[in-house]
PDB file of C-alpha atoms in Angstrom:
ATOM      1  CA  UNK A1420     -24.754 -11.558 -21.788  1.00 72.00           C
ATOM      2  CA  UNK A1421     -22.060  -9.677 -20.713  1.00 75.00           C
ATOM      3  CA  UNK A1422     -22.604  -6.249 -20.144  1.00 83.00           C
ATOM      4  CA  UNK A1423     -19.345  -4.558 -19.133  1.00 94.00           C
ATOM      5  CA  UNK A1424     -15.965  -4.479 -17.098  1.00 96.00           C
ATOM      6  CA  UNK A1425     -15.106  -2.383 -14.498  1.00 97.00           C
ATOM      7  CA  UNK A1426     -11.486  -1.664 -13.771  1.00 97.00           C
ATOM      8  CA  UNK A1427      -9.522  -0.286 -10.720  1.00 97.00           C
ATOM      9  CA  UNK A1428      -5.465  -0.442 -10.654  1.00 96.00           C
ATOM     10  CA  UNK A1429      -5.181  -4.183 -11.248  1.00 96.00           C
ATOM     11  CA  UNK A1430      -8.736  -5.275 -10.272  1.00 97.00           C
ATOM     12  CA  UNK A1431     -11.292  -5.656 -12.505  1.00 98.00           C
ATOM     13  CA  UNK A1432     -15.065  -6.946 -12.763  1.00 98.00           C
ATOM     14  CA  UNK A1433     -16.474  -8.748 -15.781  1.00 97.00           C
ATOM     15  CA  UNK A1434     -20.547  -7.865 -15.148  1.00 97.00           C
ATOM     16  CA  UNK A1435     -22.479 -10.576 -16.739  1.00 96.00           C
ATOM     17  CA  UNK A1436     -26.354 -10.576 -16.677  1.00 95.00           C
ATOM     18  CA  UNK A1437     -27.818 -14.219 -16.314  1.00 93.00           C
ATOM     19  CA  UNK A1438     -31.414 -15.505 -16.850  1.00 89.00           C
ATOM     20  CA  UNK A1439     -34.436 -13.521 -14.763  1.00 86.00           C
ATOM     21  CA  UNK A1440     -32.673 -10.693 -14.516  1.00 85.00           C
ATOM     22  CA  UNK A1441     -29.616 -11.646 -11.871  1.00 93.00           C
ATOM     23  CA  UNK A1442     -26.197 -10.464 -11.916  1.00 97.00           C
ATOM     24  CA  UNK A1443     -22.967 -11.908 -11.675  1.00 97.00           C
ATOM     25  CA  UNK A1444     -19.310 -10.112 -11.541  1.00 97.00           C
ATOM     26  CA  UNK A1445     -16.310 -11.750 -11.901  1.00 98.00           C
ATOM     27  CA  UNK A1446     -13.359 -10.284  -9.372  1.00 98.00           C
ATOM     28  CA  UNK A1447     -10.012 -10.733 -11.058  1.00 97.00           C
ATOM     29  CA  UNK A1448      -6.152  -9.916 -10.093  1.00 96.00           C
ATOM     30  CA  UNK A1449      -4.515  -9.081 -13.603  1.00 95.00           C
ATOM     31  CA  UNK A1450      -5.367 -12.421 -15.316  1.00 95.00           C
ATOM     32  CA  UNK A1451      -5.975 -14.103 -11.925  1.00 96.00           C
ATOM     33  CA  UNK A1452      -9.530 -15.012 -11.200  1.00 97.00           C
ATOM     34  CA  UNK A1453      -9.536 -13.880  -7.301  1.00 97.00           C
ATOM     35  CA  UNK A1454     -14.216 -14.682  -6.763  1.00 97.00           C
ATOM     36  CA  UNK A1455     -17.738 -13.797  -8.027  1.00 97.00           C
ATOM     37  CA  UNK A1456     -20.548 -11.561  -6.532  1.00 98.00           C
ATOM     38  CA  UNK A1457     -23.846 -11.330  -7.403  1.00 96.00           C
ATOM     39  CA  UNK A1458     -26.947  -8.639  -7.311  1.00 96.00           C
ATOM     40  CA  UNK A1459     -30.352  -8.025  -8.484  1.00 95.00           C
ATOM     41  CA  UNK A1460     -28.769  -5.378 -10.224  1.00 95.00           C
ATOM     42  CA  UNK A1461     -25.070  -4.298 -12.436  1.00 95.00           C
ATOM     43  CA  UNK A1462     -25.496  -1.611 -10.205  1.00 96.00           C
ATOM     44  CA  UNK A1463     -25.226  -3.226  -7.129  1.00 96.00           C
ATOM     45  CA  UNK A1464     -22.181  -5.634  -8.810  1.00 97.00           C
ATOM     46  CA  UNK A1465     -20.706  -2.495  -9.634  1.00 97.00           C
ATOM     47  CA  UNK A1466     -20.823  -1.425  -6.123  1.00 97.00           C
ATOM     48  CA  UNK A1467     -20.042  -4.379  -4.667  1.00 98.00           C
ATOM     49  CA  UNK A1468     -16.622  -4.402  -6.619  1.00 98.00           C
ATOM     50  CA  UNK A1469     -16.214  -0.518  -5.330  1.00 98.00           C
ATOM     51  CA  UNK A1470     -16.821  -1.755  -1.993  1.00 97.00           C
ATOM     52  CA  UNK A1471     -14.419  -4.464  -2.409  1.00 98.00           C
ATOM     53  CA  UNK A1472     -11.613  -1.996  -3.845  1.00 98.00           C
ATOM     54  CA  UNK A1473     -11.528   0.056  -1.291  1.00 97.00           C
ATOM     55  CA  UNK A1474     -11.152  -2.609   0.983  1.00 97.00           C
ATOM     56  CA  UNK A1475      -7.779  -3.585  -1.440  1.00 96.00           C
ATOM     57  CA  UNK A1476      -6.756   0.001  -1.435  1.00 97.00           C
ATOM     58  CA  UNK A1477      -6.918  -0.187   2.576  1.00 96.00           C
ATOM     59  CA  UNK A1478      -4.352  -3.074   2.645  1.00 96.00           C
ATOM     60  CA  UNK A1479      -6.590  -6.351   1.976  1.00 96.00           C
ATOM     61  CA  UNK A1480      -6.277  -8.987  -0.103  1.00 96.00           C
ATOM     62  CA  UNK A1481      -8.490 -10.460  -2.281  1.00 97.00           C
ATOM     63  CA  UNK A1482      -7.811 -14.453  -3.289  1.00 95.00           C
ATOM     64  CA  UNK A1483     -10.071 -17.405  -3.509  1.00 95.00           C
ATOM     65  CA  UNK A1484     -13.346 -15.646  -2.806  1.00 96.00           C
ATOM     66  CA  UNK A1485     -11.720 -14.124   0.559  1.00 97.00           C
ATOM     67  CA  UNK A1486     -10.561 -11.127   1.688  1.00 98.00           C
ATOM     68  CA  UNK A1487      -7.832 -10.822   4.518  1.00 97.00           C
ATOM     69  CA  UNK A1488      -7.941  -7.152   5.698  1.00 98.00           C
ATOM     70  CA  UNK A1489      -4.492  -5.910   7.159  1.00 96.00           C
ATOM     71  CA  UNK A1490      -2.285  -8.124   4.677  1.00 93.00           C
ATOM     72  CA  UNK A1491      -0.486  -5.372   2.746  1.00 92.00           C
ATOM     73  CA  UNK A1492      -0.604  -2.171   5.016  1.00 92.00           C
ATOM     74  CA  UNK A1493       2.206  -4.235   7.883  1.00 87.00           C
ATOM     75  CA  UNK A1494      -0.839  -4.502  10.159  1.00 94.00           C
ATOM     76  CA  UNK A1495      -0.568  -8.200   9.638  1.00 94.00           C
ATOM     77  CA  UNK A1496      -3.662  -8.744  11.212  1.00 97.00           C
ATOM     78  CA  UNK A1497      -7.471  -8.077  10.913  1.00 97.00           C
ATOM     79  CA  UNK A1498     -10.484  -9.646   9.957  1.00 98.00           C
ATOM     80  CA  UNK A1499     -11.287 -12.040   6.953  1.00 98.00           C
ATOM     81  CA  UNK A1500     -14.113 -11.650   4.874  1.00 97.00           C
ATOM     82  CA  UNK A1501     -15.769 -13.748   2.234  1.00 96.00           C
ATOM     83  CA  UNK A1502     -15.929 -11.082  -1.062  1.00 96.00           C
ATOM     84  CA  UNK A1503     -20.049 -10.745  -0.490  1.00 94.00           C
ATOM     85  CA  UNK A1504     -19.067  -9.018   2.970  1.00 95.00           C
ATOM     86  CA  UNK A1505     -19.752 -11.594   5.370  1.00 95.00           C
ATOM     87  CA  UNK A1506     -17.163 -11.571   7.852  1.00 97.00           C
ATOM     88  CA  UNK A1507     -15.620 -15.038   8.549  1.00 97.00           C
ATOM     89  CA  UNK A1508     -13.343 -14.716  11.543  1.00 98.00           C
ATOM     90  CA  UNK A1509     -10.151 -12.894  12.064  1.00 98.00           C
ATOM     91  CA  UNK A1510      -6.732 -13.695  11.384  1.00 98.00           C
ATOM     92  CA  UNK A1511      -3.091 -12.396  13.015  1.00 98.00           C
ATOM     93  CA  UNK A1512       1.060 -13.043  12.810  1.00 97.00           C
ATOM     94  CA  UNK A1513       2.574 -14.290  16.233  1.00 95.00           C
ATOM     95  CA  UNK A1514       6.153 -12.891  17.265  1.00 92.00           C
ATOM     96  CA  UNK A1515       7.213 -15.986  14.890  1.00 91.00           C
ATOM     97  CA  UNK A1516       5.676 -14.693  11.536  1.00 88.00           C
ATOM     98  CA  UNK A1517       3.359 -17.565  11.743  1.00 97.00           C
ATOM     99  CA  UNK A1518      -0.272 -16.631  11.061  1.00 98.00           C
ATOM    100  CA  UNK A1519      -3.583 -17.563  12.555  1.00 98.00           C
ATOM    101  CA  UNK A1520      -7.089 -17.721  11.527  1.00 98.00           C
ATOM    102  CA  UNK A1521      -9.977 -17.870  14.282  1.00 98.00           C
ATOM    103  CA  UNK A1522     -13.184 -18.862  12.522  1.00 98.00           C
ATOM    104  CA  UNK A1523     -16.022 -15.932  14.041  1.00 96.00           C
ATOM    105  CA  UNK A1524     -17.654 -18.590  16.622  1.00 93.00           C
ATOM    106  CA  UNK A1525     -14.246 -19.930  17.799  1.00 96.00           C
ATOM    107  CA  UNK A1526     -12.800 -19.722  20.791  1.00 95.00           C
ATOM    108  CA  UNK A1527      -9.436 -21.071  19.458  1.00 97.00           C
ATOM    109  CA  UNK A1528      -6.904 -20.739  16.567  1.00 98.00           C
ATOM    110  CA  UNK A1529      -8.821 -22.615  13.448  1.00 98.00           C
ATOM    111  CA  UNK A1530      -5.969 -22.625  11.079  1.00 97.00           C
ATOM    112  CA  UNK A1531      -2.068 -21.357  11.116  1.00 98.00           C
ATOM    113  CA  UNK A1532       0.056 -21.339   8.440  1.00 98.00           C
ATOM    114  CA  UNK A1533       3.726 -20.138   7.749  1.00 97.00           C
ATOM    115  CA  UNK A1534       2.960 -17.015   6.003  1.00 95.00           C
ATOM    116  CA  UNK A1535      -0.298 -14.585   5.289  1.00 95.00           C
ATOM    117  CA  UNK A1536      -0.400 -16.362   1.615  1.00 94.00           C
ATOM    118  CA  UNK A1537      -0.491 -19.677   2.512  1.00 97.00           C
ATOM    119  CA  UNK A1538      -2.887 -19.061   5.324  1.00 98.00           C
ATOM    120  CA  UNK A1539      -5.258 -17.347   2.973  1.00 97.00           C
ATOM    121  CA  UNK A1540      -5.324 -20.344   0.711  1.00 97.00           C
ATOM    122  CA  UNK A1541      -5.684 -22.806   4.024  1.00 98.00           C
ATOM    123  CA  UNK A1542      -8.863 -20.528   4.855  1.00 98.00           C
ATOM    124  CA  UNK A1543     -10.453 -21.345   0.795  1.00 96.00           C
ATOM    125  CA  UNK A1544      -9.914 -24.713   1.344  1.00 96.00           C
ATOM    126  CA  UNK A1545     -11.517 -24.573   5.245  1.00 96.00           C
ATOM    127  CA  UNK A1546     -14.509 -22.204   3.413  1.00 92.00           C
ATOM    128  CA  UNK A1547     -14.991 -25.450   0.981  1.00 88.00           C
ATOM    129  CA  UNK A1548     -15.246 -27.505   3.300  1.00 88.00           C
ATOM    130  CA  UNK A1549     -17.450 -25.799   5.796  1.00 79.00           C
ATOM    131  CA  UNK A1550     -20.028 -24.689   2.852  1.00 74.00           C
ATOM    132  CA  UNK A1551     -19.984 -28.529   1.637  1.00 71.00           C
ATOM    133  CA  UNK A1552     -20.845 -29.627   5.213  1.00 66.00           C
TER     134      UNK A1552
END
């Protein structure tokens, strides 16, 4: 049943309560599905999605259930987190514009990729894999 959409800018979460009395929220970019969080609460969706806006409003991106902080404030570097908070690793641009994720455990690059974009979507597919293994 859902129970109600927050909006901020061009974010928004559709809360929807499921069976026994657990939450879902549905992050989206304009029409874009972007991830889901969960609570024991719409309270605690609700402030999950705050949580997550700020982080947005601070220069992250949201996409594919991750969050790269530093990707539209020109840092063009900082950490990468998965939208429930959990911090995954970190990520950077070389003097070459090419970008580079280190996984949190790593002691070397995990993943590069041409551009902050393309690196976040090479860090979903890595997060796929890693939860499937």
């Amino acid at each position: 049943m859902h129970i109600q959409t927050e909006t901020h800018h061009e974010m928004s979460c559709q809360i929807v309560r499921q069976p026994e009395n657990f939450y879902t929220g549905t992050l989206m970019y304009k029409v874009f599905e972007v991830g889901q969080i969960s609570g024991a609460s719409a309270d605690a969706v609700r402030l999950q999605f705050k949580s997550i806006c700020e982080l947005v409003d601070g220069g992250g991106m949201v996409r594919h259930g991750t969050i790269m902080l530093g990707y539209h404030n020109r840092a063009l570097k900082g950490d990468v987190l998965r939208v429930d908070g959990e911090i995954i690793g970190e990520w950077e641009c070389d003097e070459l514009e090419w970008c580079h994720f280190t996984a949190l455990e790593a002691s070397e690059v995990t993943l590069s990729a041409p551009s902050p974009w393309m690196l976040q979507d090479a860090i979903a597919d890595w997060e796929s894999e890693t939860t499937r293994s």
